[in-house]
GROMACS .gro file of C-alpha atoms in nm:
model
  293
    1MET     CA    1   8.527  13.135  12.953
    2THR     CA    2   8.267  12.863  12.936
    3SER     CA    3   8.031  12.895  12.641
    4VAL     CA    4   7.661  12.821  12.680
    5LEU     CA    5   7.427  12.712  12.403
    6GLU     CA    6   7.057  12.752  12.464
    7ARG     CA    7   6.826  12.500  12.305
    8PRO     CA    8   6.449  12.548  12.292
    9ALA     CA    9   6.216  12.293  12.440
   10PRO     CA   10   6.036  12.043  12.213
   11ALA     CA   11   5.779  12.187  11.974
   12GLY     CA   12   5.493  12.013  12.150
   13ALA     CA   13   5.543  12.210  12.468
   14PRO     CA   14   5.315  12.513  12.537
   15SER     CA   15   5.464  12.833  12.399
   16GLY     CA   16   5.434  13.016  12.728
   17LYS     CA   17   5.612  12.746  12.921
   18ARG     CA   18   5.897  12.671  12.686
   19ARG     CA   19   6.219  12.616  12.873
   20ARG     CA   20   6.569  12.661  12.747
   21ARG     CA   21   6.829  12.395  12.817
   22ALA     CA   22   7.188  12.507  12.859
   23VAL     CA   23   7.462  12.291  12.709
   24ARG     CA   24   7.802  12.379  12.846
   25LEU     CA   25   8.098  12.355  12.610
   26PRO     CA   26   8.444  12.261  12.738
   27GLY     CA   27   8.636  12.560  12.866
   28PRO     CA   28   9.009  12.640  12.840
   29TRP     CA   29   9.087  12.457  13.167
   30THR     CA   30   8.942  12.138  13.021
   31TYR     CA   31   9.165  12.161  12.716
   32ALA     CA   32   9.464  12.247  12.936
   33ALA     CA   33   9.402  11.937  13.147
   34LEU     CA   34   9.369  11.719  12.837
   35ILE     CA   35   9.693  11.858  12.694
   36ALA     CA   36   9.870  11.794  13.026
   37VAL     CA   37   9.747  11.434  13.035
   38LEU     CA   38   9.853  11.383  12.672
   39ALA     CA   39  10.198  11.526  12.739
   40GLY     CA   40  10.241  11.312  13.050
   41SER     CA   41  10.138  11.000  12.858
   42ALA     CA   42  10.362  11.068  12.559
   43PHE     CA   43  10.672  11.175  12.752
   44PRO     CA   44  10.789  10.821  12.849
   45VAL     CA   45  10.777  10.719  12.481
   46TYR     CA   46  10.967  11.033  12.381
   47TRP     CA   47  11.223  10.980  12.657
   48SER     CA   48  11.280  10.621  12.543
   49LEU     CA   49  11.343  10.751  12.191
   50VAL     CA   50  11.586  11.016  12.323
   51VAL     CA   51  11.787  10.769  12.532
   52SER     CA   52  11.793  10.506  12.258
   53SER     CA   53  11.947  10.761  12.019
   54GLN     CA   54  12.231  10.857  12.254
   55THR     CA   55  12.559  10.698  12.363
   56PRO     CA   56  12.573  10.533  12.710
   57ASP     CA   57  12.781  10.818  12.859
   58LYS     CA   58  12.507  11.072  12.781
   59VAL     CA   59  12.237  10.895  12.985
   60ASP     CA   60  12.363  11.015  13.324
   61SER     CA   61  12.471  11.360  13.207
   62VAL     CA   62  12.366  11.668  13.402
   63PRO     CA   63  12.162  11.848  13.279
   64PRO     CA   64  11.991  11.557  13.103
   65VAL     CA   65  11.978  11.542  12.726
   66LEU     CA   66  11.625  11.618  12.602
   67VAL     CA   67  11.670  11.601  12.225
   68PRO     CA   68  11.731  11.289  12.014
   69GLY     CA   69  12.086  11.213  11.906
   70GLY     CA   70  12.231  11.042  11.602
   71HIS     CA   71  12.306  10.693  11.735
   72LEU     CA   72  11.965  10.531  11.703
   73PHE     CA   73  12.055  10.295  11.420
   74ASP     CA   74  12.384  10.203  11.587
   75ASN     CA   75  12.197  10.106  11.904
   76ILE     CA   76  11.941   9.909  11.702
   77ALA     CA   77  12.226   9.713  11.543
   78ARG     CA   78  12.373   9.647  11.889
   79VAL     CA   79  12.038   9.515  12.014
   80PHE     CA   80  12.019   9.254  11.740
   81ASP     CA   81  12.389   9.169  11.769
   82GLN     CA   82  12.395   9.117  12.146
   83SER     CA   83  12.066   8.926  12.180
   84ASP     CA   84  11.821   8.707  11.989
   85PHE     CA   85  11.583   8.998  11.961
   86ALA     CA   86  11.469   8.907  11.611
   87LEU     CA   87  11.360   8.565  11.742
   88ALA     CA   88  11.197   8.735  12.042
   89LEU     CA   89  10.997   8.964  11.812
   90TRP     CA   90  10.885   8.673  11.596
   91ASN     CA   91  10.784   8.465  11.900
   92SER     CA   92  10.585   8.753  12.049
   93ILE     CA   93  10.408   8.820  11.719
   94VAL     CA   94  10.315   8.454  11.680
   95VAL     CA   95  10.204   8.418  12.042
   96SER     CA   96  10.008   8.745  12.059
   97GLY     CA   97   9.848   8.705  11.716
   98THR     CA   98   9.741   8.344  11.776
   99ILE     CA   99   9.604   8.417  12.122
  100THR     CA  100   9.416   8.725  11.996
  101LEU     CA  101   9.247   8.541  11.707
  102SER     CA  102   9.158   8.246  11.931
  103VAL     CA  103   9.020   8.458  12.215
  104VAL     CA  104   8.807   8.669  11.980
  105PHE     CA  105   8.669   8.361  11.803
  106PHE     CA  106   8.592   8.150  12.110
  107SER     CA  107   8.469   8.448  12.314
  108THR     CA  108   8.222   8.556  12.047
  109LEU     CA  109   8.106   8.195  12.004
  110ALA     CA  110   8.062   8.134  12.378
  111GLY     CA  111   7.920   8.482  12.436
  112PHE     CA  112   7.655   8.420  12.171
  113ALA     CA  113   7.565   8.087  12.329
  114PHE     CA  114   7.536   8.229  12.681
  115ALA     CA  115   7.344   8.539  12.567
  116LYS     CA  116   7.100   8.405  12.307
  117LEU     CA  117   7.073   8.026  12.331
  118ARG     CA  118   6.856   7.857  12.591
  119PHE     CA  119   7.000   7.540  12.742
  120ARG     CA  120   7.002   7.368  13.080
  121GLY     CA  121   7.263   7.494  13.324
  122ARG     CA  122   7.337   7.812  13.131
  123SER     CA  123   7.338   8.040  13.437
  124ALA     CA  124   7.544   7.797  13.644
  125LEU     CA  125   7.804   7.763  13.370
  126MET     CA  126   7.824   8.139  13.325
  127LEU     CA  127   7.870   8.181  13.700
  128LEU     CA  128   8.149   7.922  13.691
  129VAL     CA  129   8.322   8.109  13.407
  130VAL     CA  130   8.306   8.438  13.596
  131ALA     CA  131   8.425   8.271  13.918
  132THR     CA  132   8.748   8.159  13.750
  133GLN     CA  133   8.851   8.525  13.730
  134ALA     CA  134   8.882   8.526  14.109
  135VAL     CA  135   9.154   8.257  14.102
  136PRO     CA  136   9.503   8.414  14.122
  137THR     CA  137   9.725   8.337  13.825
  138GLU     CA  138  10.014   8.239  14.051
  139LEU     CA  139   9.802   7.963  14.206
  140GLY     CA  140   9.804   7.762  13.884
  141VAL     CA  141  10.164   7.814  13.775
  142ILE     CA  142  10.308   7.493  13.926
  143PRO     CA  143  10.040   7.251  13.799
  144LEU     CA  144  10.035   7.427  13.463
  145TYR     CA  145  10.412   7.397  13.430
  146MET     CA  146  10.393   7.027  13.524
  147MET     CA  147  10.128   6.979  13.255
  148MET     CA  148  10.340   7.153  12.992
  149SER     CA  149  10.636   6.936  13.091
  150ASP     CA  150  10.428   6.620  13.054
  151PHE     CA  151  10.326   6.735  12.707
  152GLY     CA  152  10.690   6.800  12.618
  153TRP     CA  153  10.621   7.168  12.556
  154ALA     CA  154  10.850   7.319  12.821
  155GLY     CA  155  11.071   7.571  12.649
  156GLU     CA  156  10.844   7.593  12.342
  157ILE     CA  157  10.605   7.875  12.252
  158HIS     CA  158  10.316   7.623  12.249
  159ALA     CA  159  10.333   7.638  12.628
  160VAL     CA  160  10.265   8.012  12.616
  161ILE     CA  161   9.992   7.998  12.351
  162VAL     CA  162   9.770   7.710  12.466
  163PRO     CA  163   9.681   7.836  12.819
  164GLY     CA  164   9.564   8.170  12.675
  165LEU     CA  165   9.347   8.047  12.386
  166VAL     CA  166   9.028   8.155  12.566
  167THR     CA  167   8.968   8.385  12.861
  168ALA     CA  168   8.683   8.422  13.107
  169PHE     CA  169   8.689   8.800  13.064
  170GLY     CA  170   8.644   8.766  12.688
  171VAL     CA  171   8.345   8.535  12.726
  172PHE     CA  172   8.181   8.762  12.982
  173PHE     CA  173   8.256   9.076  12.778
  174MET     CA  174   8.103   8.938  12.458
  175ARG     CA  175   7.806   8.790  12.642
  176GLN     CA  176   7.720   9.131  12.786
  177TYR     CA  177   7.760   9.291  12.444
  178PHE     CA  178   7.533   9.041  12.266
  179GLU     CA  179   7.260   9.090  12.526
  180ARG     CA  180   7.205   9.442  12.391
  181ALA     CA  181   7.349   9.443  12.040
  182VAL     CA  182   7.165   9.148  11.886
  183PRO     CA  183   6.782   9.159  11.913
  184ASP     CA  184   6.603   8.829  11.968
  185GLU     CA  185   6.362   8.919  11.687
  186LEU     CA  186   6.650   8.923  11.438
  187LEU     CA  187   6.757   8.574  11.538
  188GLU     CA  188   6.399   8.447  11.523
  189ALA     CA  189   6.364   8.586  11.173
  190GLY     CA  190   6.679   8.403  11.072
  191ARG     CA  191   6.552   8.077  11.217
  192MET     CA  192   6.225   8.117  11.028
  193ASP     CA  193   6.433   8.144  10.710
  194GLY     CA  194   6.596   7.810  10.792
  195CYS     CA  195   6.926   7.927  10.942
  196SER     CA  196   7.096   7.698  11.190
  197SER     CA  197   7.267   7.835  11.502
  198ILE     CA  198   7.607   7.817  11.331
  199ARG     CA  199   7.480   8.011  11.028
  200LEU     CA  200   7.318   8.268  11.257
  201TYR     CA  201   7.650   8.308  11.436
  202TRP     CA  202   7.846   8.346  11.114
  203HIS     CA  203   7.610   8.571  10.915
  204VAL     CA  204   7.429   8.771  11.184
  205VAL     CA  205   7.610   8.763  11.518
  206LEU     CA  206   7.970   8.789  11.404
  207PRO     CA  207   7.917   9.102  11.186
  208ALA     CA  208   7.730   9.266  11.474
  209ALA     CA  209   8.018   9.183  11.709
  210ARG     CA  210   8.281   9.362  11.501
  211PRO     CA  211   8.316   9.676  11.720
  212ALA     CA  212   8.332   9.483  12.047
  213ALA     CA  213   8.559   9.218  11.893
  214ALA     CA  214   8.802   9.493  11.788
  215VAL     CA  215   8.819   9.626  12.144
  216LEU     CA  216   8.860   9.277  12.289
  217GLY     CA  217   9.124   9.196  12.028
  218LEU     CA  218   9.332   9.504  12.116
  219PHE     CA  219   9.316   9.435  12.490
  220THR     CA  220   9.405   9.069  12.435
  221PHE     CA  221   9.694   9.151  12.203
  222MET     CA  222   9.840   9.402  12.449
  223GLN     CA  223   9.803   9.162  12.741
  224ALA     CA  224   9.967   8.876  12.551
  225TRP     CA  225  10.242   9.103  12.419
  226ASN     CA  226  10.323   9.243  12.765
  227ASP     CA  227  10.299   8.911  12.947
  228PHE     CA  228  10.624   8.849  13.134
  229PHE     CA  229  10.571   8.609  13.423
  230TRP     CA  230  10.450   8.295  13.245
  231PRO     CA  231  10.696   8.317  12.950
  232LEU     CA  232  10.978   8.370  13.201
  233VAL     CA  233  10.874   8.051  13.383
  234VAL     CA  234  10.814   7.819  13.089
  235LEU     CA  235  11.053   7.944  12.818
  236THR     CA  236  11.431   7.921  12.800
  237PRO     CA  237  11.666   8.216  12.731
  238GLU     CA  238  11.736   8.060  12.391
  239ASN     CA  239  11.369   8.089  12.290
  240PRO     CA  240  11.251   8.423  12.435
  241THR     CA  241  10.966   8.664  12.387
  242VAL     CA  242  11.017   9.041  12.378
  243GLN     CA  243  10.959   9.084  12.751
  244THR     CA  244  11.198   8.807  12.855
  245ALA     CA  245  11.458   8.938  12.608
  246LEU     CA  246  11.429   9.283  12.768
  247SER     CA  247  11.483   9.121  13.107
  248THR     CA  248  11.797   8.951  12.978
  249LEU     CA  249  11.932   9.277  12.836
  250ALA     CA  250  11.871   9.453  13.170
  251SER     CA  251  12.044   9.184  13.376
  252GLY     CA  252  12.409   9.195  13.478
  253TYR     CA  253  12.629   9.403  13.704
  254THR     CA  254  12.573   9.717  13.496
  255THR     CA  255  12.276   9.806  13.281
  256ASP     CA  256  12.319   9.970  12.943
  257TYR     CA  257  12.003  10.180  12.939
  258THR     CA  258  12.054  10.287  12.579
  259LEU     CA  259  12.044   9.921  12.479
  260VAL     CA  260  11.742   9.838  12.697
  261LEU     CA  261  11.536  10.139  12.591
  262THR     CA  262  11.624  10.085  12.226
  263ALA     CA  263  11.486   9.731  12.253
  264ALA     CA  264  11.182   9.862  12.440
  265THR     CA  265  11.119  10.117  12.165
  266ILE     CA  266  11.138   9.845  11.901
  267GLY     CA  267  10.905   9.630  12.111
  268THR     CA  268  10.633   9.896  12.116
  269LEU     CA  269  10.615   9.927  11.736
  270PRO     CA  270  10.393   9.619  11.674
  271VAL     CA  271  10.140   9.741  11.932
  272LEU     CA  272  10.130  10.085  11.767
  273ALA     CA  273  10.090   9.918  11.427
  274VAL     CA  274   9.791   9.716  11.551
  275PHE     CA  275   9.626  10.029  11.687
  276LEU     CA  276   9.686  10.221  11.364
  277LEU     CA  277   9.541   9.937  11.155
  278PHE     CA  278   9.232   9.881  11.367
  279GLY     CA  279   9.203  10.217  11.542
  280ARG     CA  280   8.877  10.316  11.374
  281GLN     CA  281   8.702   9.992  11.473
  282ILE     CA  282   8.844  10.012  11.825
  283VAL     CA  283   8.736  10.372  11.884
  284GLY     CA  284   8.398  10.297  11.724
  285GLY     CA  285   8.346  10.003  11.957
  286ILE     CA  286   8.434  10.207  12.265
  287MET     CA  287   8.206  10.495  12.160
  288GLN     CA  288   7.922  10.257  12.078
  289GLY     CA  289   7.946  10.101  12.422
  290ALA     CA  290   7.956  10.446  12.583
  291LEU     CA  291   7.645  10.563  12.396
  292LYS     CA  292   7.454  10.247  12.483
  293GLY     CA  293   7.554  10.274  12.846
   0.00000   0.00000   0.00000
């Protein structure tokens, strides 16, 4: 049953014409739908944990096994014994962490410039930045690989990090955020106190950008962590990331799904750790944007 709360009209309204506004609370069907969505989202993670804790012969059993077994640590040991998964984890952490810090820094810096600084050609440059998002990634793979080869970076993680140090989406996202979050009067007051643009960015703009920067940082980290195509092109099997290592484990005439899903489960832990560490800032940034919208 849907509950209804009645709120009186503002006190300034005439007493005879006061209207009551009904605020509908979520009903049981709303909660049932939310629970169903949550269960559907969590089931793949649970299933990966179940398979990674079983022996290979139990994966194809009928009826399927739905409870975790006792072979999780044995499968984890096999993952690290049969592949360079420790190196893959380290490479992915370095790549994703470096790209995330760089994108957040340069995007907030460029977003502040495009939103609050007045200079010639600002609109044209912003249009050019946005237009680069329409270029397919596959279109630049060959020239980008040739460039990395000329630099001597083919097969090195530098070739994965450098092309992702700044993104057009990050610049546009932060520019739109600064348009509303940082009043011009606040910047003018800082300039009257003798602050330069760099000091305004560091002491005024960057603290105000914390919620949006947390959201951008999470999206960037997940995108860099899950990137498969470009690391597969530019890196060698001896120097993998998590995604290319998973591809190597899944290759061959037969696929050991307990091994693959154990590695996939391990590969999701850093992303979960990032969300747990910065979850409050991330949720706060999303809610702040929703309230302002």
